[in-house]
Coordinates of C-alpha atoms and ligand atoms in Angstrom, one line a residue:
Chain F
X1 CA 89.6 106.2 71.1
X2 CA 90.5 102.6 71.2
X3 CA 94.0 101.3 70.3
X4 CA 94.6 97.6 70.9
X5 CA 97.7 95.7 69.8
X6 CA 98.1 92.0 69.6
X7 CA 95.4 91.2 72.2
X8 CA 95.5 87.6 73.3
X9 CA 93.2 86.1 75.9
X10 CA 93.7 82.6 77.1
X11 CA 91.3 81.2 79.7
X12 CA 92.8 78.5 81.8
X13 CA 89.9 77.1 83.8
X14 CA 90.9 74.9 86.7
X15 CA 90.8 71.3 85.7
X16 CA 90.3 72.0 82.0
X17 CA 92.5 72.6 79.0
X18 CA 93.2 76.2 78.3
X19 CA 91.0 78.0 75.8
X20 CA 92.4 80.7 73.5
X21 CA 89.4 83.0 73.2
X22 CA 91.3 85.8 71.5
X23 CA 94.3 85.2 69.3
X24 CA 96.5 88.2 68.4
X25 CA 93.8 90.8 67.8
X26 CA 94.7 94.3 66.9
X27 CA 92.2 97.0 66.3
X28 CA 91.7 100.8 66.3
X29 CA 88.5 102.6 66.8
X30 CA 88.4 106.3 66.1
X31 CA 86.5 108.9 68.2
X32 CA 82.8 109.0 67.2
X33 CA 83.0 105.8 65.2
X34 CA 80.2 103.2 65.1
X35 CA 81.8 99.8 65.0
X36 CA 80.0 96.5 64.7
X37 CA 81.7 93.3 65.8
X38 CA 80.2 90.3 64.2
X39 CA 81.0 86.6 64.7
X40 CA 79.5 83.3 65.5
X41 CA 78.8 82.2 69.0
X42 CA 81.9 81.3 70.9
X43 CA 84.1 83.3 68.6
X44 CA 85.3 85.6 71.4
X45 CA 83.1 88.7 71.0
X46 CA 82.2 89.0 74.6
X47 CA 85.8 88.4 75.6
X48 CA 86.9 91.2 73.4
X49 CA 84.2 93.5 74.8
X50 CA 85.3 92.7 78.4
X51 CA 88.8 93.7 77.6
X52 CA 87.8 96.9 75.8
X53 CA 85.4 97.7 78.7
X54 CA 88.2 97.3 81.2
X55 CA 86.3 94.5 82.9
X56 CA 89.1 92.0 82.2
X57 CA 92.8 92.0 81.3
X58 CA 94.3 90.5 78.2
X59 CA 96.7 87.7 78.7
X60 CA 99.0 89.4 76.3
X61 CA 99.0 92.6 74.3
X62 CA 98.6 96.3 74.9
X63 CA 95.4 98.2 75.2
X64 CA 95.1 102.0 75.3
X65 CA 91.8 103.6 75.9
X66 CA 91.7 107.3 75.1
X67 CA 95.5 107.5 75.5
X68 CA 95.7 105.6 78.8
X69 CA 97.5 102.3 78.9
X70 CA 95.0 100.3 80.8
X71 CA 97.3 97.4 81.7
X72 CA 99.1 99.7 84.1
X73 CA 96.0 100.4 86.2
X74 CA 94.9 98.7 89.4
X75 CA 91.3 97.8 90.1
X76 CA 90.6 101.2 91.6
X77 CA 92.0 102.9 88.5
X78 CA 90.0 100.6 86.3
X79 CA 86.8 101.4 87.9
X80 CA 87.5 105.0 87.7
X81 CA 88.2 104.6 84.0
X82 CA 84.9 102.7 83.6
X83 CA 83.1 105.3 85.5
X84 CA 84.4 108.2 83.3
X85 CA 84.8 106.7 79.9
X86 CA 82.6 103.6 79.4
X87 CA 78.9 102.8 79.4
X88 CA 77.7 99.2 78.9
X89 CA 74.5 97.9 77.5
X90 CA 74.3 94.2 78.1
X91 CA 72.2 91.6 76.4
X92 CA 69.7 91.4 79.3
X93 CA 69.5 92.0 83.0
X94 CA 71.1 95.4 82.6
X95 CA 69.3 97.0 85.5
X96 CA 69.3 96.7 89.3
X97 CA 65.9 95.0 90.0
X98 CA 65.3 96.8 93.3
X99 CA 65.8 100.3 91.8
X100 CA 63.3 102.2 89.7
X101 CA 64.2 103.2 86.1
X102 CA 65.2 106.7 87.3
X103 CA 67.3 105.3 90.1
X104 CA 69.1 103.0 87.7
X105 CA 69.9 105.8 85.4
X106 CA 71.1 107.9 88.3
X107 CA 73.4 105.2 89.7
X108 CA 76.6 106.0 87.6
X109 CA 76.2 109.6 88.6
X110 CA 76.1 108.6 92.2
X111 CA 79.3 106.6 91.8
X112 CA 80.8 109.7 90.3
X113 CA 79.7 111.7 93.4
X114 CA 77.6 114.2 91.5
X115 CA 75.4 116.5 93.5
X116 CA 71.8 115.4 93.9
X117 CA 70.1 118.3 92.2
X118 CA 72.3 118.0 89.2
X119 CA 71.7 114.3 89.0
X120 CA 67.9 114.7 89.0
X121 CA 68.1 117.1 86.0
X122 CA 70.3 114.8 84.0
X123 CA 68.2 111.7 84.8
X124 CA 65.1 113.6 83.6
X125 CA 66.8 114.5 80.3
X126 CA 68.1 111.0 79.7
X127 CA 64.7 109.4 80.2
X128 CA 63.1 111.9 77.9
X129 CA 65.7 111.2 75.3
X130 CA 64.6 107.5 75.2
X131 CA 60.9 108.4 75.6
X132 CA 60.5 106.8 79.0
X133 CA 59.9 109.8 81.2
X134 CA 56.5 108.5 82.2
X135 CA 58.1 105.2 83.4
X136 CA 60.6 106.9 85.6
X137 CA 59.3 105.4 88.8
X138 CA 58.7 101.9 87.5
X139 CA 60.8 99.0 88.6
X140 CA 62.5 97.0 85.9
X141 CA 60.1 94.1 86.3
X142 CA 57.3 96.4 85.4
X143 CA 58.9 97.3 82.1
X144 CA 59.1 95.3 78.9
X145 CA 62.4 93.9 77.6
X146 CA 62.7 96.7 75.0
X147 CA 61.9 99.4 77.6
X148 CA 64.6 97.9 79.9
X149 CA 67.2 98.2 77.2
X150 CA 66.1 101.7 76.6
X151 CA 66.6 102.5 80.3
X152 CA 70.1 101.0 79.9
X153 CA 70.7 103.3 77.0
X154 CA 69.4 106.2 79.0
X155 CA 71.9 105.3 81.7
X156 CA 74.6 105.3 79.1
X157 CA 73.4 108.7 78.0
X158 CA 73.2 110.1 81.5
X159 CA 76.7 108.9 82.4
X160 CA 77.9 110.9 79.4
X161 CA 80.8 108.4 78.8
X162 CA 82.4 108.8 75.4
X163 CA 82.4 105.1 74.7
X164 CA 79.3 102.9 74.6
X165 CA 79.8 99.1 74.6
X166 CA 76.7 97.2 73.6
X167 CA 76.8 93.4 73.8
X168 CA 73.9 92.0 71.8
X169 CA 71.5 94.7 73.0
X170 CA 68.8 93.4 70.8
X171 CA 69.4 89.8 71.5
X172 CA 66.3 89.1 73.5
X173 CA 64.0 91.5 71.6
X174 CA 61.7 91.2 68.7
X175 CA 62.6 93.0 65.5
X176 CA 60.6 96.1 66.2
X177 CA 61.9 96.7 69.7
X178 CA 65.4 95.8 68.5
X179 CA 65.0 98.4 65.8
X180 CA 64.1 101.1 68.4
X181 CA 67.1 100.2 70.5
X182 CA 69.4 100.3 67.4
X183 CA 68.1 103.7 66.3
X184 CA 68.8 105.0 69.8
X185 CA 72.3 103.7 69.7
X186 CA 72.7 105.5 66.3
X187 CA 71.3 108.6 67.8
X188 CA 73.8 108.5 70.6
X189 CA 76.5 108.0 68.0
X190 CA 75.3 111.1 66.2
X191 CA 75.7 113.0 69.4
X192 CA 79.4 112.2 69.3
X193 CA 79.7 109.0 71.2
X194 CA 81.9 106.1 70.1
X195 CA 79.8 103.0 69.9
X196 CA 81.0 99.4 69.7
X197 CA 78.1 97.1 69.0
X198 CA 78.5 93.4 69.3
X199 CA 76.0 91.4 67.4
X200 CA 75.4 88.2 65.4
X201 CA 72.7 90.0 63.4
X202 CA 74.2 90.9 60.0
X203 CA 71.4 93.3 59.1
X204 CA 72.1 95.3 62.3
X205 CA 75.8 95.2 61.6
X206 CA 75.3 96.7 58.1
X207 CA 74.0 99.9 59.6
X208 CA 77.3 100.5 61.4
X209 CA 80.1 102.7 60.0
X210 CA 82.4 99.7 60.0
X211 CA 82.1 95.9 60.5
X212 CA 84.7 93.8 62.2
X213 CA 84.3 90.0 61.8
X214 CA 85.9 87.7 64.1
X215 CA 85.9 83.9 64.1
X216 CA 87.7 81.7 66.6
X217 CA 89.3 84.6 68.3
X218 CA 90.8 86.0 65.1
X219 CA 89.9 88.9 62.9
X220 CA 88.8 87.9 59.4
X221 CA 88.3 90.5 56.6
Chain K
X1 CA 82.3 107.1 101.3
X2 CA 79.1 107.3 99.3
X3 CA 76.4 108.4 101.7
X4 CA 74.2 109.5 98.9
X5 CA 73.1 106.0 98.3
X6 CA 71.8 105.4 101.8
X7 CA 68.2 105.6 100.8
X8 CA 69.0 103.1 98.1
X9 CA 70.1 100.7 100.8
X10 CA 66.9 101.1 102.7
X11 CA 65.0 100.5 99.5
X12 CA 66.9 97.4 98.8
X13 CA 65.9 96.1 102.3
X14 CA 62.4 97.2 101.9
X15 CA 61.8 96.1 98.4
X16 CA 64.0 93.2 99.0
X17 CA 63.2 89.8 100.2
X18 CA 61.3 88.5 103.1
X19 CA 64.6 87.1 104.2
X20 CA 65.6 90.6 105.3
X21 CA 62.6 90.8 107.5
X22 CA 63.3 87.4 109.0
X23 CA 66.8 88.5 109.8
X24 CA 65.5 91.7 111.2
X25 CA 63.1 89.7 113.4
X26 CA 65.9 87.4 114.7
X27 CA 67.9 90.4 115.8
X28 CA 64.7 91.9 117.3
X29 CA 64.0 88.7 119.3
X30 CA 67.5 88.7 120.7
X31 CA 67.4 92.3 121.8
X32 CA 63.9 91.9 123.1
X33 CA 65.0 89.1 125.4
X34 CA 68.0 91.0 126.7
X35 CA 66.0 94.2 127.4
X36 CA 63.0 92.5 128.9
X37 CA 65.1 90.4 131.2
X38 CA 67.2 93.3 132.5
X39 CA 64.0 95.3 132.6
X40 CA 62.4 92.8 134.9
X41 CA 65.6 92.8 137.0
X42 CA 65.8 96.5 137.4
X43 CA 62.1 96.8 138.2
X44 CA 62.5 94.1 140.7
X45 CA 65.4 95.7 142.5
X46 CA 63.6 99.0 142.3
X47 CA 60.7 97.4 144.1
X48 CA 62.9 95.8 146.7
X49 CA 64.5 99.2 147.5
X50 CA 61.2 101.0 147.8
X51 CA 59.7 98.1 149.8
X52 CA 62.6 98.1 152.2
X53 CA 62.2 101.8 152.5
X54 CA 58.6 101.4 153.6
X55 CA 59.6 98.6 155.9
X56 CA 61.8 100.9 157.8
X57 CA 65.4 101.2 156.8
X58 CA 66.2 102.2 160.4
X59 CA 64.8 99.1 161.9
X60 CA 66.6 96.1 163.1
X61 CA 65.5 92.9 164.7
X62 CA 67.1 91.0 167.6
X63 CA 66.4 87.3 167.7
X64 CA 68.0 84.1 168.8
X65 CA 70.3 82.6 166.2
X66 CA 69.1 79.5 164.5
X67 CA 71.4 77.2 166.5
X68 CA 70.4 78.4 169.9
X69 CA 66.8 79.1 170.5
X70 CA 66.9 78.7 174.2
X71 CA 67.5 82.4 174.9
X72 CA 64.3 83.9 176.2
X73 CA 63.7 87.6 175.5
X74 CA 61.8 89.4 178.3
X75 CA 60.2 92.7 179.1
X76 CA 63.4 93.7 180.9
X77 CA 65.4 93.0 177.8
X78 CA 63.1 95.3 175.8
X79 CA 63.7 98.1 178.2
X80 CA 67.5 97.4 178.3
X81 CA 67.9 97.3 174.6
X82 CA 65.8 100.4 174.3
X83 CA 68.4 102.3 176.4
X84 CA 71.4 101.3 174.3
X85 CA 73.4 103.9 172.5
X86 CA 72.1 104.4 168.9
X87 CA 68.7 102.8 169.7
X88 CA 65.7 105.0 169.8
X89 CA 63.1 102.5 170.8
X90 CA 62.5 98.8 171.3
X91 CA 59.4 96.8 170.8
X92 CA 58.6 93.2 171.6
X93 CA 57.6 91.1 168.6
X94 CA 56.0 87.7 168.2
X95 CA 56.0 85.9 164.9
X96 CA 54.2 82.8 163.6
X97 CA 53.3 81.4 160.3
X98 CA 49.6 81.3 160.2
X99 CA 46.6 80.9 158.0
X100 CA 43.6 83.1 158.0
X101 CA 40.1 82.1 157.2
X102 CA 37.8 84.7 156.0
X103 CA 34.5 83.9 154.4
X104 CA 35.5 80.3 153.9
X105 CA 38.6 81.5 152.0
X106 CA 42.0 80.3 153.3
X107 CA 44.9 82.7 152.9
X108 CA 48.4 81.8 154.1
X109 CA 49.8 84.7 156.1
X110 CA 52.4 85.6 158.6
X111 CA 51.1 86.7 161.9
X112 CA 53.0 89.3 163.9
X113 CA 52.4 90.1 167.6
X114 CA 53.1 93.8 168.0
X115 CA 52.3 96.8 170.1
X116 CA 51.6 100.5 169.4
X117 CA 55.2 101.1 168.3
X118 CA 54.8 98.9 165.2
X119 CA 53.7 102.0 163.3
X120 CA 57.1 103.6 163.8
X121 CA 59.4 100.6 164.1
X122 CA 58.3 98.3 161.3
X123 CA 56.5 101.1 159.4
X124 CA 53.0 99.9 159.0
X125 CA 50.4 102.3 158.0
X126 CA 46.6 102.0 158.3
X127 CA 44.6 102.5 155.1
X128 CA 41.3 101.9 156.9
X129 CA 40.5 101.7 160.6
X130 CA 43.4 101.8 163.1
X131 CA 46.5 100.0 164.1
X132 CA 47.0 97.8 167.2
X133 CA 47.4 100.1 170.3
X134 CA 48.6 99.6 173.8
X135 CA 45.1 99.3 175.1
X136 CA 44.7 96.2 172.9
X137 CA 47.9 94.8 174.4
X138 CA 46.8 95.4 178.0
X139 CA 43.4 93.9 177.4
X140 CA 44.9 91.0 175.5
X141 CA 42.0 91.5 173.1
X142 CA 41.3 89.5 169.9
X143 CA 41.7 92.2 167.4
X144 CA 43.8 92.3 164.3
X145 CA 45.1 94.4 161.5
X146 CA 45.5 92.7 158.2
X147 CA 47.2 93.5 154.9
X148 CA 45.1 95.2 152.3
X149 CA 46.0 92.3 150.0
X150 CA 44.3 89.8 152.2
X151 CA 41.2 91.9 152.3
X152 CA 41.2 92.2 148.5
X153 CA 41.7 88.5 148.0
X154 CA 38.8 87.6 150.2
X155 CA 36.3 90.4 150.2
X156 CA 37.3 91.9 146.9
X157 CA 37.6 95.3 148.5
X158 CA 40.0 97.0 150.9
X159 CA 37.8 98.2 153.7
X160 CA 36.8 95.2 155.8
X161 CA 37.0 96.9 159.2
X162 CA 34.6 95.3 161.7
X163 CA 34.6 91.9 160.0
X164 CA 35.5 88.8 161.8
X165 CA 38.3 86.5 160.7
X166 CA 39.8 83.3 162.0
X167 CA 43.5 82.9 162.4
X168 CA 45.2 79.6 162.8
X169 CA 47.7 79.9 165.7
X170 CA 49.4 77.2 167.6
X171 CA 47.3 74.5 166.0
X172 CA 43.8 75.9 166.4
X173 CA 41.7 78.7 165.0
X174 CA 40.9 81.8 166.9
X175 CA 38.4 84.4 166.0
X176 CA 39.7 88.0 165.6
X177 CA 37.9 91.3 164.8
X178 CA 39.5 93.3 162.1
X179 CA 40.1 96.8 163.5
X180 CA 42.3 98.0 160.7
X181 CA 43.6 97.4 157.2
X182 CA 47.3 98.0 156.6
X183 CA 48.9 99.1 153.5
X184 CA 50.7 96.2 151.9
X185 CA 54.2 97.5 151.6
X186 CA 55.5 94.9 149.2
X187 CA 52.6 94.4 146.9
X188 CA 54.7 94.3 143.8
X189 CA 57.2 92.0 145.3
X190 CA 54.6 89.7 146.6
X191 CA 52.9 89.4 143.3
X192 CA 56.2 88.8 141.5
X193 CA 57.2 86.1 143.9
X194 CA 53.8 84.8 144.5
X195 CA 53.7 82.7 147.6
X196 CA 57.3 83.3 148.7
X197 CA 56.6 86.4 150.7
X198 CA 53.3 85.9 152.4
X199 CA 50.9 88.6 153.5
X200 CA 50.9 89.9 157.0
X201 CA 48.4 89.9 159.9
X202 CA 49.1 91.9 163.0
X203 CA 47.7 91.2 166.5
X204 CA 48.6 92.4 170.0
X205 CA 51.7 90.5 171.2
X206 CA 50.1 89.7 174.5
X207 CA 47.3 87.9 172.7
X208 CA 49.8 85.9 170.7
X209 CA 51.6 85.1 174.0
X210 CA 48.4 83.8 175.5
X211 CA 47.6 81.6 172.6
X212 CA 51.1 80.2 172.2
X213 CA 51.6 79.9 175.9
X214 CA 54.9 81.7 175.9
X215 CA 55.9 84.3 178.4
X216 CA 58.9 85.5 176.4
X217 CA 59.2 87.3 173.1
X218 CA 60.3 85.8 169.8
X219 CA 62.1 88.9 168.7
X220 CA 62.7 92.4 169.7
X221 CA 62.4 95.1 167.1
X222 CA 64.7 98.1 167.4
X223 CA 64.3 101.5 166.0
X224 CA 67.8 102.7 165.3
X225 CA 69.0 106.3 165.4
X226 CA 68.9 107.2 161.7
X227 CA 72.2 109.0 161.8
X228 CA 74.2 106.1 163.1
X229 CA 72.5 103.2 161.4
X230 CA 75.2 101.4 159.6
X231 CA 77.2 98.1 159.6
X232 CA 79.3 99.1 162.6
X233 CA 76.3 100.0 164.7
X234 CA 74.8 96.6 164.0
X235 CA 78.0 94.9 165.1
X236 CA 78.4 96.9 168.3
X237 CA 74.7 96.4 169.2
X238 CA 75.1 92.6 168.6
X239 CA 77.9 92.6 171.1
X240 CA 76.0 94.7 173.6
X241 CA 72.8 92.7 173.5
X242 CA 74.7 89.5 173.9
X243 CA 76.4 91.1 176.8
X244 CA 73.2 92.1 178.4
X245 CA 71.8 88.6 178.1
X246 CA 75.3 87.0 178.9
X247 CA 74.8 84.5 176.1
X248 CA 77.8 84.9 173.8
X249 CA 76.6 85.2 170.3
X250 CA 73.3 83.5 170.7
X251 CA 71.5 86.6 169.7
X252 CA 71.8 88.1 166.2
X253 CA 70.7 91.3 164.8
X254 CA 69.2 91.5 161.3
X255 CA 68.6 94.8 159.8
X256 CA 66.7 95.5 156.7
X257 CA 69.5 97.4 155.1
X258 CA 71.6 94.2 154.9
X259 CA 68.6 92.1 153.9
X260 CA 67.9 94.6 151.1
X261 CA 71.5 94.3 149.9
X262 CA 71.3 90.5 149.9
X263 CA 68.1 90.5 148.0
X264 CA 69.2 93.0 145.3
X265 CA 72.5 91.2 145.0
X266 CA 70.8 87.9 144.3
X267 CA 68.5 89.6 141.9
X268 CA 71.3 91.3 140.0
X269 CA 73.3 88.1 139.7
X270 CA 70.3 86.3 138.3
X271 CA 69.5 89.2 136.0
X272 CA 73.0 89.4 134.7
X273 CA 73.3 85.7 134.1
X274 CA 70.0 85.6 132.2
X275 CA 70.9 88.7 130.2
X276 CA 74.2 87.1 129.2
X277 CA 72.3 84.0 128.1
X278 CA 70.0 86.2 126.1
X279 CA 73.1 88.0 124.8
X280 CA 74.2 84.7 123.2
X281 CA 71.1 84.9 121.1
X282 CA 72.4 88.2 119.8
X283 CA 75.5 86.4 118.6
X284 CA 73.3 83.8 117.0
X285 CA 71.4 86.6 115.2
X286 CA 74.7 88.1 114.1
X287 CA 75.4 84.8 112.4
X288 CA 72.0 84.9 110.9
X289 CA 72.8 88.3 109.5
X290 CA 76.0 86.9 108.0
X291 CA 74.1 84.1 106.4
X292 CA 71.6 86.4 105.0
X293 CA 74.2 88.7 103.6
X294 CA 76.2 85.9 102.1
X295 CA 73.1 84.5 100.4
X296 CA 72.3 88.0 99.3
X297 CA 75.8 88.5 97.9
X298 CA 75.5 85.3 95.9
X299 CA 72.1 86.3 94.7
X300 CA 73.1 89.8 93.7
X301 CA 76.3 88.8 91.9
X302 CA 75.0 90.1 88.6
X303 CA 73.9 93.3 90.3
X304 CA 77.3 93.7 91.8
X305 CA 78.8 93.2 88.3
X306 CA 76.5 95.8 86.8
X307 CA 77.4 98.2 89.5
X308 CA 81.1 97.7 89.0
X309 CA 80.7 98.0 85.3
X310 CA 79.1 101.4 85.6
X311 CA 81.9 102.7 87.8
X312 CA 81.3 101.5 91.4
X313 CA 84.6 101.2 93.3
X314 CA 85.2 98.3 95.6
X315 CA 84.6 100.7 98.5
X316 CA 81.2 101.6 97.2
X317 CA 80.1 98.0 97.1
X318 CA 81.7 97.3 100.5
X319 CA 79.9 100.3 102.0
X320 CA 76.6 99.2 100.5
X321 CA 76.7 95.7 101.9
X322 CA 78.2 96.7 105.2
X323 CA 75.6 99.4 105.8
X324 CA 72.9 97.1 104.8
X325 CA 73.9 94.6 107.5
X326 CA 74.4 97.3 110.1
X327 CA 71.1 98.8 109.1
X328 CA 69.4 95.4 109.4
X329 CA 70.7 94.9 112.9
X330 CA 70.0 98.5 113.9
X331 CA 66.4 98.4 112.7
X332 CA 66.0 94.9 114.2
X333 CA 67.3 96.0 117.6
X334 CA 65.1 99.2 117.5
X335 CA 62.1 96.9 116.9
X336 CA 63.2 94.6 119.7
X337 CA 63.7 97.6 122.1
X338 CA 60.3 99.1 121.3
X339 CA 58.6 95.7 121.8
X340 CA 60.5 95.1 125.0
X341 CA 59.8 98.6 126.5
X342 CA 56.1 98.0 125.6
X343 CA 56.2 94.7 127.4
X344 CA 57.9 96.2 130.4
X345 CA 55.4 99.0 130.4
X346 CA 52.4 96.7 130.2
X347 CA 53.9 94.4 132.8
X348 CA 54.5 97.3 135.2
X349 CA 50.9 98.6 134.6
X350 CA 49.6 95.1 135.3
X351 CA 51.6 94.8 138.5
X352 CA 50.9 98.4 139.4
X353 CA 54.6 99.1 139.7
X354 CA 56.1 102.3 138.6
X355 CA 57.6 101.9 135.1
X356 CA 61.3 102.4 134.7
X357 CA 62.8 101.9 131.3
X358 CA 65.9 99.7 131.2
X359 CA 67.7 102.4 129.3
X360 CA 71.2 101.0 129.9
X361 CA 70.3 97.5 128.7
X362 CA 68.5 98.9 125.7
X363 CA 71.5 101.1 124.7
X364 CA 74.0 98.3 125.4
X365 CA 72.1 95.7 123.4
X366 CA 71.6 98.2 120.6
X367 CA 75.3 98.9 120.5
X368 CA 76.2 95.3 120.7
X369 CA 73.9 94.1 117.9
X370 CA 75.0 96.9 115.6
X371 CA 78.5 96.0 116.4
X372 CA 77.6 92.4 115.6
X373 CA 76.0 93.6 112.3
X374 CA 79.3 95.3 111.4
X375 CA 81.5 92.4 112.5
X376 CA 79.4 89.7 110.7
X377 CA 78.8 92.0 107.8
X378 CA 82.5 92.6 107.0
X379 CA 83.1 89.2 105.5
X380 CA 80.1 89.1 103.1
X381 CA 80.7 92.8 102.2
X382 CA 84.4 92.1 101.6
X383 CA 83.4 89.2 99.4
X384 CA 81.1 91.3 97.4
X385 CA 83.6 94.1 97.1
X386 CA 86.4 91.8 96.1
X387 CA 84.5 90.2 93.2
X388 CA 86.0 90.7 89.8
X389 CA 83.5 92.5 87.5
X390 CA 83.6 89.8 84.8
X391 CA 83.1 87.0 87.3
X392 CA 80.2 88.8 88.8
X393 CA 78.7 89.5 85.4
X394 CA 79.0 86.0 84.2
X395 CA 76.4 84.5 86.5
Ligands
ATP401 N1 85.6 82.3 81.9 C1 85.9 81.4 80.9 N2 86.6 80.3 81.2 C2 86.9 79.5 80.2 N3 86.6 79.7 78.9 C3 85.9 80.8 78.6 C4 85.5 81.7 79.6 N4 84.8 82.7 79.0 C5 84.7 82.4 77.7 N5 85.3 81.2 77.5 C6 85.5 80.6 76.2 O1 86.0 81.6 75.3 C7 85.4 81.5 74.0 C8 84.9 82.8 73.6 O2 83.8 83.1 74.5 P1 82.9 84.4 74.3 O3 82.0 84.5 75.4 O4 83.8 85.6 74.1 O5 82.1 84.1 72.9 P2 81.0 85.0 72.2 O6 81.6 85.3 70.9 O7 80.7 86.2 73.0 O8 79.8 84.0 72.1 P3 78.3 84.3 72.1 O9 77.9 84.9 70.8 O10 77.6 83.0 72.3 O11 78.0 85.3 73.2 C9 84.4 80.4 74.1 O12 85.0 79.2 73.6 C10 84.2 80.2 75.6 O13 84.0 78.8 75.9
MG402 MG1 78.8 86.8 74.0

């Protein structure tokens, strides 16, 4: 699924000294694998996820997603790759605040120009899968943090992208809500999705197929 | 483009911030101003046209020009003018600014000395009682016909036939018996330009001559042949009447047609200028739209990031923001148009003027403000669309 070679990312903020966030990282993730990326704060986890998620380009290195060399794509091509292949679950503020849960789940399908009737059916299924069918017409503000994360997972489910990228999805949640979110990610993984989970919680990382530790932009172990 | 998300845009306006409403209102105010002003203008010129109709489009007035008032118009002139080619009838006319006193109420009015032909030549019409006839003229009797407006202002009703009124003529008050009440031809106009065009009172011209001590006439009213009533006729007639009186250009002919043209011209210039000034407020509201959209783009950075991360293309984001600003201005201008039409309607009802919707102005200002929405929306929308997903997410 993912094949990255010698990824390096150097941020050069204007008026500051350049920061090497990723330093020569190579990794491979197989289809259907559940990978946990662990590391201390500032170690470059989010930077890595942005590159894997085609939100950012590496300064150096090659990155192939599902056989496509991403560095050759323009912004239009990148968004189409994101639309077809990747779903994100961010730490918080995953949802559009003015849209209801159902509308949020529907959004990736709209961007994919799917017909309305088909969309409604998929949205219904996705919300049922995360146990939030009763909250379909609630706005994000009317949902708890855990429920919001579950809506984000439902959105990933609905968009049916083969790769799910979760950046600290349980970061703001208590252990119980966090556990629910984790179990849903595992469930998605069982359904054949590739999951890359970014976390600093070792316990959560243990449940993954494989752990990848990074520190100061380098892979250790 | 992604039209499926249209309802989402309406939702984002609706569920969105009070700011959207304020922006919408600023557009509405601008459109309201434009439509109301041109509405007033078109109603005004409508009134002028219809008023001039009732005043007799085929009439013209011969009078001494302002510079030379020594020319005296006589009975023979009336007869001579009446025989001219293109003139059907001529009538002597006396005119004086006056003041009427009815039941202790003073009303400024314009007194006309007329005869029986007034009905035809200057198109007056009796609502109650009768008009001045030749019998009154022969007897030099103190009878008068007044505008219905005067009756309503003083007695509070139209029919005051038989009442006595006093008219101030040549420095002193004379008592007249009201024998008729005439339809006020220019009610709407009069109330719109309160005081500028006074109400009228009609008395026999002979009585007026007695009071003012004149043996000549102030003016001669002509009823023109309707088929040949145009600019050329006025010119040739002017030459001819000056020829008859041998007074080279001292006599001028005013016809209502050209007066109407002048009035409507002035009105349309005023209306256009005011509308343009109001149109500037549309540009101002366009800038307001831009500000709102820019603030909104800044505020919704994260939202844009999420949308891009789940597969929105730049075009999708562009369309969302652009259609939001166009929708804002469209809704705003609809609101403004509705309010303006309502205002015009109420105004017309209050002035008892037939309601004509300023459709052209409404359509134009709608189109203009929507165009403004698009123009001023492009920059914020482009800014949103051009955002890099990571930059947008990192806020
Ligand atoms: N846009 C940027 N400009 C400059 N430096 C950046 C930028 N983004 C990240 N960095 C730097 O890159 C390094 C890695 O950042 P990153 O966000 O990937 O860390 P992280 O592992 O996700 O940390 P956390 O666990 O706190 O989220 C940090 O030192 C950070 O300061
Ligand atoms: Mg991070």
